[in-house]
């Protein structure tokens, strides 16, 4: 900024040391405001008005109601045209031909011909109607006048006044004149109100059909999910599925594509409909587009199930009500009905509900069982629910091996004759010997049956939870035979195979629970030996085929499309022991969850029915323990385990040594070894790699010290 110098003149002479000139800093005036042109300000205002939500809502409302009227007129015109012509019959005829159903096409052609004959007769009657109407009017008028004159004569005779002869005629004429005056008065307003009432009627038709583009519909309709499933919705979803042959066939059918559909029926918390596909469209083309079909139906993928019914070239759609599958199904009858009992031979276990909302009950009589799925999805709870129900039959024996070992099966202490709990190789060895003992018992029963064909045996359930631990066990016995694996020398594998082959005949049954099936941890011969196969959520279609078999998956079973963590306890079951639709090879069951405390209460009821069972626990206690080595043992094959679960497993491994352990004790051992626990997803966990490295370092340090 520049400074302006102003000279000040004074009356007196300034002193020599005084400045003759005084400088002042003058602040310039602020710059004038920038003037925005009027047209710019108007444009901004217009933009604000146009883009305001109120304006958008008003525009949508005007467009919506106007289109309701216009499209309502189209709908009425279409209905009128269909009623007056054979267009409806022709569309149904084309639809039947497109689906290859020529018998139905012939029936519609006959109906069309009958409609045309009836229409021809009506038209011929109309041609003759004017003459008939004129003749009828002349006769009617003559008769009417005659009746009125006769009535007048009667009145005149009665009143003695000859003028009364024309009184009825005069009254009739006056009445007709009154009607004419009424019409003259009403005619003007009717001409005004008539079109308005007609427009209102068209608007009503259009609004009921929501005959307007999606952008013009109300926000509640535009943003809503789970619209009702109607034939037009299903046909539109199939048309937009991305299958050209299907799309073209539906276009040829016109809006009669609904002829592909069976009646839509209520089925539990959803609806069910069979779709007969047109010629040239394969069922697999629809099955592989499940997600797109669900989205076309305004549903999530897990809310649409596609199965193959017995009819050829047909798919069966079960479509859930939006959000219905996220609702709990309620407690198990085992918990709510304290008087419930079980029957191994004739009863059925209350396992849960199918998608229709009907009770899903499973027969366990002489059926080997396999339940698989990913970890922490409800496998043990589903398997335990069946065992708890069967425990209410006092004749049933249980031999249990829990290779997880965190107490999930502890309530069977006092019910099971054998209860082995723990994840170590020693536990696998003991479980293997238990299964081999079951083979010996099976052979003993077979010998008895040979001598006495009428012999009856107590059912024996040999149950192994986390069976993949046994198949993957590297331990080898003194004869160099592996306990794990799937070879002819593998002890656990061969024992299970023998029970699968012959155990059913003498009521020795093998139940197994395993997770994340592969050919290594669940061999093919073992999984195919189970009569009832059930699967929770899995990762791939290949695993689904391992769990349920190719037939079930080809027919629509898809446990790999269940949601991890959200569909806990939801099983896809392939078994002849559960009721399902004719021709169906699998069924989806939402199982009842029985928590530990209610499970313990049910177990106490089962114990009360028995005479007191002394449960054999094979694991010895009280020996000297190596805490770090035991921690590695209980970690098993898991990459990391929560600290609380590690403590539980240690307690199961040795109650005397670790029964009183807390997090502080576990942390002390791990810190001293250099394998400190850490947080993962907000939970303290123990890493297997760290413990393994700590043990290796300790062993190497010990070797070095010994050499010195």
XYZ file of C-alpha atoms in Angstrom, residues 28-662:
635
model
C -7.809 3.779 0.813
C -11.531 3.083 0.576
C -12.454 -0.589 0.373
C -13.020 -1.969 -3.081
C -16.595 -1.669 -4.231
C -18.599 -4.939 -3.973
C -18.690 -7.152 -7.019
C -22.089 -6.922 -8.577
C -23.518 -10.320 -9.608
C -25.626 -10.030 -12.722
C -29.319 -10.479 -12.178
C -29.536 -13.366 -14.602
C -26.891 -15.295 -12.606
C -28.764 -14.800 -9.347
C -31.994 -15.832 -11.015
C -30.342 -18.958 -12.436
C -29.082 -19.964 -9.015
C -32.480 -19.435 -7.486
C -34.115 -21.447 -10.234
C -31.588 -24.264 -9.759
C -32.261 -24.294 -6.022
C -35.982 -24.445 -6.603
C -35.722 -27.120 -9.283
C -33.383 -29.370 -7.280
C -35.196 -28.947 -3.978
C -36.683 -32.154 -2.585
C -40.117 -30.571 -2.306
C -40.034 -29.734 -6.025
C -38.949 -33.260 -6.897
C -41.722 -34.714 -4.771
C -44.297 -32.448 -6.406
C -43.086 -33.334 -9.914
C -43.180 -37.028 -9.106
C -46.702 -36.677 -7.686
C -47.985 -34.843 -10.773
C -46.344 -37.340 -13.131
C -47.520 -40.298 -11.086
C -51.183 -39.314 -10.943
C -51.237 -38.265 -14.584
C -49.715 -41.574 -15.650
C -52.127 -43.459 -13.396
C -54.968 -42.001 -15.478
C -53.315 -42.588 -18.861
C -52.162 -46.128 -18.081
C -55.471 -46.859 -16.375
C -57.129 -46.054 -19.701
C -54.737 -48.457 -21.437
C -55.563 -51.187 -18.936
C -59.312 -50.680 -19.342
C -58.951 -50.624 -23.118
C -56.927 -53.845 -22.998
C -59.497 -55.519 -20.775
C -62.315 -54.373 -23.054
C -60.483 -55.632 -26.124
C -59.815 -58.985 -24.431
C -63.479 -59.262 -23.483
C -64.763 -58.444 -26.964
C -62.225 -60.429 -29.003
C -60.381 -63.733 -28.811
C -57.055 -62.063 -27.956
C -56.887 -63.721 -24.528
C -57.420 -67.175 -26.005
C -54.813 -66.533 -28.688
C -52.216 -65.487 -26.094
C -52.843 -68.571 -23.993
C -52.632 -70.689 -27.146
C -49.232 -69.191 -28.052
C -48.009 -69.641 -24.471
C -48.931 -73.320 -24.451
C -47.212 -73.837 -27.812
C -44.090 -72.033 -26.551
C -43.864 -74.359 -23.534
C -44.387 -77.398 -25.758
C -47.663 -78.314 -24.072
C -49.660 -79.157 -27.187
C -52.560 -80.787 -25.342
C -53.238 -77.546 -23.502
C -52.774 -75.649 -26.775
C -55.442 -77.785 -28.422
C -57.798 -77.142 -25.502
C -57.323 -73.370 -25.831
C -57.918 -73.603 -29.586
C -61.237 -75.337 -28.925
C -62.205 -72.652 -26.413
C -61.336 -69.971 -28.989
C -63.537 -71.633 -31.571
C -66.451 -71.850 -29.125
C -65.991 -68.151 -28.295
C -66.078 -67.217 -31.994
C -69.229 -69.285 -32.602
C -70.985 -67.624 -29.668
C -69.919 -64.174 -30.871
C -71.243 -64.911 -34.378
C -74.616 -65.896 -32.945
C -74.790 -62.676 -30.920
C -74.017 -60.577 -33.979
C -76.694 -62.309 -36.044
C -79.169 -61.691 -33.224
C -78.260 -58.007 -33.314
C -79.026 -57.823 -37.034
C -82.530 -59.117 -36.406
C -83.105 -57.096 -33.265
C -84.308 -53.716 -34.806
C -87.297 -55.289 -36.535
C -88.098 -57.362 -33.480
C -87.738 -54.301 -31.273
C -90.065 -52.194 -33.505
C -92.633 -54.943 -33.598
C -92.412 -55.380 -29.857
C -92.674 -51.614 -29.283
C -95.809 -51.343 -31.485
C -97.486 -54.214 -29.740
C -96.455 -52.912 -26.329
C -97.696 -49.405 -27.063
C -101.044 -50.643 -28.323
C -101.520 -52.868 -25.312
C -100.500 -50.068 -22.980
C -103.002 -47.612 -24.463
C -105.699 -50.267 -24.378
C -105.021 -50.972 -20.703
C -105.058 -47.263 -19.830
C -108.355 -46.694 -21.719
C -109.915 -49.707 -20.019
C -108.776 -48.381 -16.671
C -110.271 -44.948 -17.540
C -113.609 -46.564 -18.458
C -113.703 -48.330 -15.111
C -112.971 -45.036 -13.323
C -115.678 -43.178 -15.294
C -118.284 -45.816 -14.463
C -117.295 -45.611 -10.839
C -117.304 -41.784 -10.567
C -120.185 -41.188 -13.038
C -117.905 -38.611 -14.831
C -117.267 -39.414 -18.522
C -114.136 -37.190 -18.486
C -112.317 -39.730 -16.260
C -111.960 -42.019 -19.269
C -108.800 -40.135 -20.324
C -107.492 -39.555 -16.786
C -104.975 -42.507 -16.869
C -103.709 -41.401 -20.284
C -103.323 -37.830 -19.068
C -101.440 -38.977 -15.934
C -99.077 -41.067 -18.058
C -98.394 -38.107 -20.364
C -97.752 -35.843 -17.372
C -95.318 -38.432 -15.928
C -93.438 -38.602 -19.211
C -93.254 -34.798 -19.312
C -91.821 -34.803 -15.755
C -89.123 -37.277 -16.760
C -88.229 -35.052 -19.711
C -87.909 -32.030 -17.430
C -85.689 -34.006 -15.006
C -83.437 -35.060 -17.857
C -83.239 -31.460 -19.077
C -82.179 -30.302 -15.616
C -79.628 -33.109 -15.048
C -78.216 -33.246 -18.578
C -75.992 -30.178 -18.288
C -74.216 -31.158 -15.032
C -73.998 -34.774 -16.263
C -72.087 -33.642 -19.358
C -69.623 -31.883 -17.040
C -69.330 -34.510 -14.310
C -69.419 -37.569 -16.579
C -65.920 -37.139 -18.037
C -64.562 -36.290 -14.582
C -66.053 -39.454 -13.117
C -64.661 -41.455 -16.040
C -61.174 -40.013 -15.424
C -61.505 -40.830 -11.725
C -62.393 -44.420 -12.591
C -59.352 -44.696 -14.891
C -57.115 -43.181 -12.185
C -58.426 -45.735 -9.685
C -57.559 -48.616 -12.005
C -54.082 -47.204 -12.663
C -53.340 -46.541 -8.981
C -54.321 -50.062 -7.964
C -51.939 -51.452 -10.574
C -49.263 -48.824 -9.740
C -49.154 -48.145 -13.464
C -46.342 -45.586 -13.397
C -42.541 -45.661 -13.800
C -40.520 -46.535 -10.704
C -39.053 -43.014 -10.422
C -42.557 -41.540 -10.123
C -43.786 -43.891 -7.415
C -43.811 -42.834 -3.736
C -40.563 -43.226 -1.783
C -42.092 -45.928 0.402
C -42.724 -48.032 -2.707
C -39.443 -47.203 -4.479
C -37.281 -48.053 -1.486
C -39.259 -51.002 -0.155
C -37.876 -54.517 -0.213
C -39.835 -57.696 -0.292
C -42.779 -56.753 -2.482
C -45.531 -59.383 -2.639
C -44.821 -62.270 -4.974
C -47.376 -62.299 -7.789
C -47.384 -64.137 -11.122
C -46.373 -60.976 -12.973
C -43.447 -60.418 -10.566
C -42.189 -63.984 -11.072
C -42.551 -63.827 -14.855
C -40.713 -60.491 -15.005
C -37.928 -61.888 -12.811
C -37.541 -64.877 -15.127
C -37.665 -62.674 -18.227
C -34.809 -60.515 -16.913
C -32.712 -63.493 -15.825
C -30.341 -63.219 -18.769
C -31.366 -66.407 -20.605
C -32.118 -65.364 -24.229
C -34.240 -68.417 -25.035
C -36.364 -67.883 -21.945
C -36.719 -64.154 -22.586
C -37.796 -64.658 -26.208
C -40.289 -67.371 -25.263
C -41.895 -65.108 -22.649
C -42.109 -62.254 -25.174
C -43.933 -64.522 -27.606
C -46.398 -65.400 -24.846
C -47.252 -61.743 -24.302
C -48.282 -61.017 -20.736
C -49.604 -64.568 -20.454
C -46.188 -65.789 -19.348
C -47.884 -66.652 -16.090
C -49.104 -69.803 -17.832
C -45.658 -71.206 -17.013
C -46.471 -70.954 -13.314
C -48.379 -73.232 -11.030
C -50.642 -71.551 -8.458
C -48.549 -69.611 -5.948
C -49.134 -71.188 -2.536
C -48.262 -70.076 0.973
C -45.422 -72.176 2.382
C -44.438 -71.256 5.913
C -42.708 -67.892 6.015
C -42.759 -67.601 2.230
C -44.440 -68.810 -0.947
C -43.804 -71.659 -3.347
C -44.363 -71.922 -7.081
C -43.407 -74.402 -9.805
C -42.166 -72.973 -13.097
C -42.514 -75.055 -16.280
C -39.689 -73.838 -18.477
C -40.143 -73.367 -22.247
C -38.533 -75.768 -24.667
C -34.827 -75.080 -25.041
C -34.319 -73.784 -21.480
C -32.500 -76.057 -19.030
C -33.161 -76.117 -15.294
C -29.430 -75.661 -14.671
C -29.583 -72.280 -16.431
C -31.998 -71.087 -13.753
C -30.172 -72.752 -10.841
C -26.858 -71.103 -11.669
C -28.501 -67.646 -11.661
C -29.916 -67.871 -8.163
C -28.531 -64.527 -7.005
C -29.828 -62.629 -10.037
C -33.233 -64.271 -9.731
C -33.399 -63.312 -6.043
C -32.512 -59.717 -6.819
C -35.122 -59.611 -9.582
C -37.636 -60.748 -6.973
C -36.398 -58.000 -4.579
C -35.014 -60.626 -2.219
C -31.590 -61.514 -0.894
C -29.909 -64.592 -2.293
C -30.449 -66.629 0.893
C -34.196 -65.937 0.710
C -34.709 -67.841 -2.578
C -34.299 -71.616 -2.871
C -34.392 -73.447 -6.201
C -35.066 -77.186 -6.287
C -35.988 -79.681 -8.994
C -39.421 -81.372 -8.630
C -40.320 -84.664 -10.373
C -41.890 -82.951 -13.411
C -39.560 -82.612 -16.384
C -38.118 -79.195 -17.312
C -39.508 -77.652 -14.120
C -37.961 -75.723 -11.251
C -39.561 -75.183 -7.860
C -39.034 -71.763 -6.295
C -39.430 -71.148 -2.576
C -39.338 -67.416 -1.892
C -39.164 -66.223 1.707
C -40.919 -63.179 3.057
C -38.335 -60.426 3.273
C -36.326 -60.801 6.498
C -38.298 -63.834 7.705
C -35.273 -66.157 7.748
C -33.460 -63.831 10.139
C -36.102 -64.364 12.806
C -35.554 -67.096 15.452
C -37.792 -70.161 15.280
C -38.360 -70.607 19.001
C -37.204 -73.107 21.626
C -37.017 -76.858 21.184
C -39.920 -79.011 22.427
C -37.258 -80.869 24.410
C -36.919 -77.759 26.564
C -40.547 -76.650 26.715
C -42.161 -80.083 27.221
C -40.759 -81.750 30.325
C -42.969 -84.800 29.794
C -41.502 -85.603 26.366
C -40.133 -89.106 25.882
C -38.370 -90.790 22.978
C -38.629 -94.034 21.055
C -35.640 -95.215 19.044
C -37.700 -97.456 16.786
C -40.927 -95.557 16.180
C -40.275 -91.964 17.273
C -38.865 -88.946 15.493
C -36.543 -86.351 16.978
C -37.896 -82.757 16.967
C -34.947 -81.166 15.182
C -36.364 -77.814 14.038
C -38.524 -76.370 11.269
C -38.371 -76.591 7.496
C -38.745 -73.512 5.318
C -42.516 -73.979 5.207
C -42.613 -73.558 8.976
C -43.613 -77.188 9.521
C -41.926 -79.230 12.232
C -38.845 -81.050 10.907
C -38.641 -84.407 12.659
C -35.921 -86.971 11.971
C -36.165 -90.731 12.378
C -32.939 -92.181 13.812
C -33.885 -95.842 13.569
C -31.019 -97.884 12.086
C -29.475 -94.875 10.355
C -25.822 -93.890 10.423
C -25.455 -90.114 10.718
C -23.001 -87.510 9.446
C -23.204 -83.797 10.291
C -20.623 -81.477 8.777
C -20.025 -77.775 8.213
C -17.666 -74.955 8.988
C -16.411 -74.315 12.492
C -18.649 -72.469 14.981
C -21.811 -72.775 12.883
C -23.838 -75.046 15.177
C -22.629 -78.523 14.249
C -22.160 -79.774 17.796
C -25.434 -78.194 18.951
C -27.353 -79.850 16.074
C -25.802 -83.256 16.763
C -26.268 -82.912 20.524
C -29.982 -82.074 20.119
C -30.544 -85.464 18.450
C -28.543 -87.288 21.124
C -30.437 -85.543 23.936
C -33.771 -86.604 22.483
C -32.626 -90.198 21.998
C -31.249 -90.243 25.557
C -34.865 -90.040 26.747
C -35.210 -93.650 25.537
C -33.619 -95.585 28.387
C -32.869 -98.589 26.157
C -30.314 -96.665 24.085
C -26.602 -96.878 24.941
C -24.081 -94.152 24.122
C -20.331 -94.383 23.589
C -19.090 -90.815 23.080
C -15.807 -89.399 21.882
C -15.509 -85.598 21.931
C -12.279 -84.660 20.163
C -12.818 -80.969 20.798
C -12.761 -81.415 24.529
C -14.213 -78.161 25.863
C -17.139 -79.700 27.725
C -19.852 -79.599 25.041
C -20.796 -83.195 25.899
C -20.132 -83.063 29.647
C -23.841 -83.435 30.473
C -23.669 -87.025 29.132
C -21.599 -88.035 32.134
C -24.015 -90.440 33.788
C -25.813 -91.227 30.503
C -23.029 -92.516 28.255
C -21.202 -95.728 29.125
C -18.018 -94.223 27.663
C -17.171 -90.532 27.501
C -13.795 -89.451 26.150
C -13.120 -85.720 25.927
C -9.983 -84.108 24.557
C -8.189 -83.135 21.332
C -4.797 -84.849 21.770
C -3.354 -87.847 19.979
C -3.877 -89.873 23.171
C -7.572 -89.055 23.016
C -7.684 -90.077 19.341
C -6.065 -93.387 20.254
C -8.641 -93.970 22.974
C -11.539 -92.996 20.672
C -10.182 -95.361 18.015
C -10.056 -98.181 20.535
C -13.625 -97.302 21.567
C -14.834 -97.602 17.951
C -12.915 -100.875 17.558
C -14.627 -102.152 20.717
C -17.934 -101.242 19.047
C -16.866 -103.397 16.080
C -16.242 -106.290 18.457
C -19.674 -105.750 20.018
C -21.201 -105.694 16.532
C -19.496 -109.001 15.662
C -20.694 -110.536 18.932
C -24.250 -109.530 18.123
C -23.932 -110.923 14.608
C -22.941 -114.302 16.056
C -25.908 -114.231 18.424
C -28.210 -113.331 15.529
C -26.942 -116.314 13.529
C -27.986 -118.640 16.348
C -31.173 -116.759 17.234
C -32.693 -114.722 14.366
C -35.269 -113.251 16.769
C -32.640 -111.810 19.124
C -33.155 -108.146 20.004
C -30.306 -105.864 21.092
C -30.111 -102.543 22.860
C -29.335 -99.752 20.359
C -25.714 -98.611 20.629
C -24.863 -95.121 19.369
C -21.129 -94.670 18.753
C -20.754 -90.896 18.494
C -17.539 -89.081 17.575
C -17.590 -85.289 17.457
C -14.799 -83.484 15.557
C -14.026 -86.726 13.716
C -11.641 -84.901 11.386
C -9.134 -84.893 14.269
C -9.139 -88.706 14.196
C -8.718 -88.914 10.431
C -5.813 -86.437 10.534
C -4.043 -88.007 13.540
C -0.387 -88.875 12.742
C 0.034 -91.369 15.619
C 1.200 -94.903 14.784
C 0.814 -97.994 16.971
C 3.470 -100.558 17.857
C 2.641 -102.559 14.715
C 3.306 -99.457 12.562
C -0.402 -99.081 11.771
C -1.592 -95.431 11.666
C -4.558 -94.396 13.734
C -5.540 -91.694 11.238
C -5.642 -91.602 7.462
C -7.853 -93.393 4.946
C -5.803 -96.439 4.018
C -6.642 -100.090 4.512
C -4.245 -100.097 7.481
C -5.757 -96.987 9.130
C -7.355 -98.147 12.355
C -10.046 -95.495 12.878
C -11.045 -95.459 9.201
C -11.375 -99.261 9.013
C -13.359 -99.476 12.261
C -15.861 -96.880 11.000
C -16.153 -98.673 7.659
C -16.940 -101.977 9.364
C -19.723 -100.398 11.422
C -21.126 -98.730 8.300
C -21.133 -102.063 6.477
C -22.874 -104.254 9.061
C -23.725 -102.290 12.202
C -27.213 -101.230 11.148
C -28.478 -104.829 11.143
C -27.731 -105.243 14.868
C -28.450 -101.622 15.923
C -24.826 -100.499 16.248
C -24.856 -97.043 14.662
C -22.071 -94.593 13.846
C -22.711 -90.876 14.324
C -20.005 -88.430 13.320
C -19.627 -84.671 13.393
C -16.850 -83.123 11.350
C -15.948 -79.732 9.985
C -14.876 -78.349 6.610
C -14.884 -81.695 4.752
C -12.081 -82.681 2.395
C -10.969 -86.037 0.997
C -8.279 -86.093 3.677
C -10.322 -85.353 6.827
C -13.516 -87.087 5.615
C -12.777 -89.965 3.212
C -15.257 -90.779 0.467
C -16.170 -94.256 1.739
C -16.943 -92.894 5.212
C -19.145 -90.000 4.119
C -21.078 -92.183 1.684
C -21.704 -94.785 4.374
C -24.046 -92.467 6.304
C -27.789 -92.845 5.745
C -28.513 -89.337 7.020
C -26.180 -86.604 5.805
C -26.598 -83.031 6.969
C -24.519 -79.961 6.270
C -24.281 -76.488 7.706
C -22.688 -73.641 5.771
C -19.738 -74.687 3.598
C -17.280 -72.827 1.432
C -17.593 -74.422 -2.005
C -19.916 -76.529 -4.128
C -17.283 -79.276 -4.100
C -17.554 -79.493 -0.316
C -21.345 -79.578 -0.604
C -21.055 -82.585 -2.891
C -18.761 -84.255 -0.368
C -21.186 -83.559 2.453
C -24.502 -84.446 0.775
C -23.667 -86.319 -2.429
C -23.975 -85.359 -6.081
C -27.678 -86.210 -6.354
C -28.759 -83.741 -3.661
C -26.601 -80.908 -5.019
C -27.738 -81.515 -8.602
C -31.322 -81.253 -7.351
C -30.692 -77.875 -5.733
C -29.117 -78.515 -2.305
C -26.701 -75.637 -1.694
C -25.166 -75.454 1.807
C -22.301 -73.496 0.239
C -24.773 -70.651 -0.373
C -25.781 -70.346 3.272
C -24.393 -67.304 5.102
C -21.392 -67.697 7.371
C -22.329 -66.603 10.882
C -25.892 -65.582 9.971
C -27.342 -69.013 9.207
C -26.030 -70.781 12.288
C -27.926 -73.986 12.909
C -29.434 -74.069 9.405
C -28.861 -77.502 7.878
C -29.405 -78.969 4.443
C -30.428 -82.579 5.096
C -30.345 -85.527 2.705
C -32.103 -88.483 4.326
C -35.057 -90.826 3.969
C -35.709 -90.352 7.675
C -37.279 -86.918 7.307
C -40.488 -85.956 5.508
C -39.954 -83.956 2.332
C -41.858 -83.253 -0.871
C -42.221 -86.111 -3.334
C -39.216 -86.350 -5.630
C -37.139 -84.026 -3.457
C -33.708 -85.316 -2.400
C -32.898 -82.760 0.309
C -34.596 -80.349 2.674
C -33.436 -77.235 4.499
C -33.976 -77.341 8.264
C -33.590 -74.512 10.772
C -32.670 -76.408 13.915
C -33.679 -75.551 17.468
C -30.716 -74.318 19.505
C -30.418 -75.892 22.958
C -27.904 -74.008 25.082
C -25.673 -75.683 27.682
C -27.935 -75.049 30.691
C -31.174 -76.298 29.064
C -29.183 -79.226 27.634
C -28.042 -80.111 31.143
C -31.657 -80.026 32.339
C -32.752 -82.393 29.561
C -29.799 -84.647 30.418
C -30.931 -84.766 34.051
C -34.357 -85.951 32.903
C -32.658 -88.660 30.849
C -30.566 -89.738 33.855
C -33.710 -89.985 35.960
C -35.053 -92.568 33.478
C -31.961 -94.749 33.866
C -30.819 -96.928 36.738
C -27.546 -95.084 37.159
C -24.837 -95.366 34.538
C -21.179 -95.411 35.556
C -19.483 -93.482 32.796
C -15.989 -94.619 31.889
C -13.458 -91.817 31.416
C -10.388 -93.302 29.829
C -8.031 -90.354 30.307
C -5.885 -90.759 33.423
C -5.352 -87.801 35.728
C -2.753 -86.694 38.244
C 0.359 -87.249 36.100
C 3.193 -84.716 35.791
C 2.451 -82.242 33.078
C 4.478 -79.982 30.787
C 2.264 -76.851 30.557
C 3.787 -75.482 27.343
C 3.633 -78.862 25.592
C 0.042 -79.335 26.790
C -0.897 -75.910 25.429
C 0.447 -76.916 22.020
C -1.444 -80.203 22.288
C -4.815 -78.599 23.007
C -4.317 -76.070 20.198
C -4.476 -79.018 17.802
C -4.516 -77.923 14.166
C -6.045 -74.490 14.884
C -3.914 -71.495 13.897
C -5.056 -69.529 16.939
C -7.468 -70.177 19.799
C -9.067 -67.838 22.313
C -7.385 -67.920 25.704
C -10.616 -68.925 27.477
C -10.984 -71.918 25.142
C -7.369 -72.911 25.753
C -8.020 -72.895 29.510
C -11.131 -75.048 29.044
C -9.235 -77.539 26.907
C -6.396 -77.716 29.407
C -8.901 -78.349 32.200
C -10.427 -81.196 30.197
C -6.969 -82.601 29.482
C -5.996 -82.656 33.169
C -8.498 -81.475 35.730
C -6.026 -82.002 38.570
C -3.344 -79.815 36.985
C -5.312 -77.162 35.145
C -8.725 -77.224 36.779
C -8.031 -74.043 38.751
C -6.112 -72.200 36.048
C -7.073 -68.643 35.122
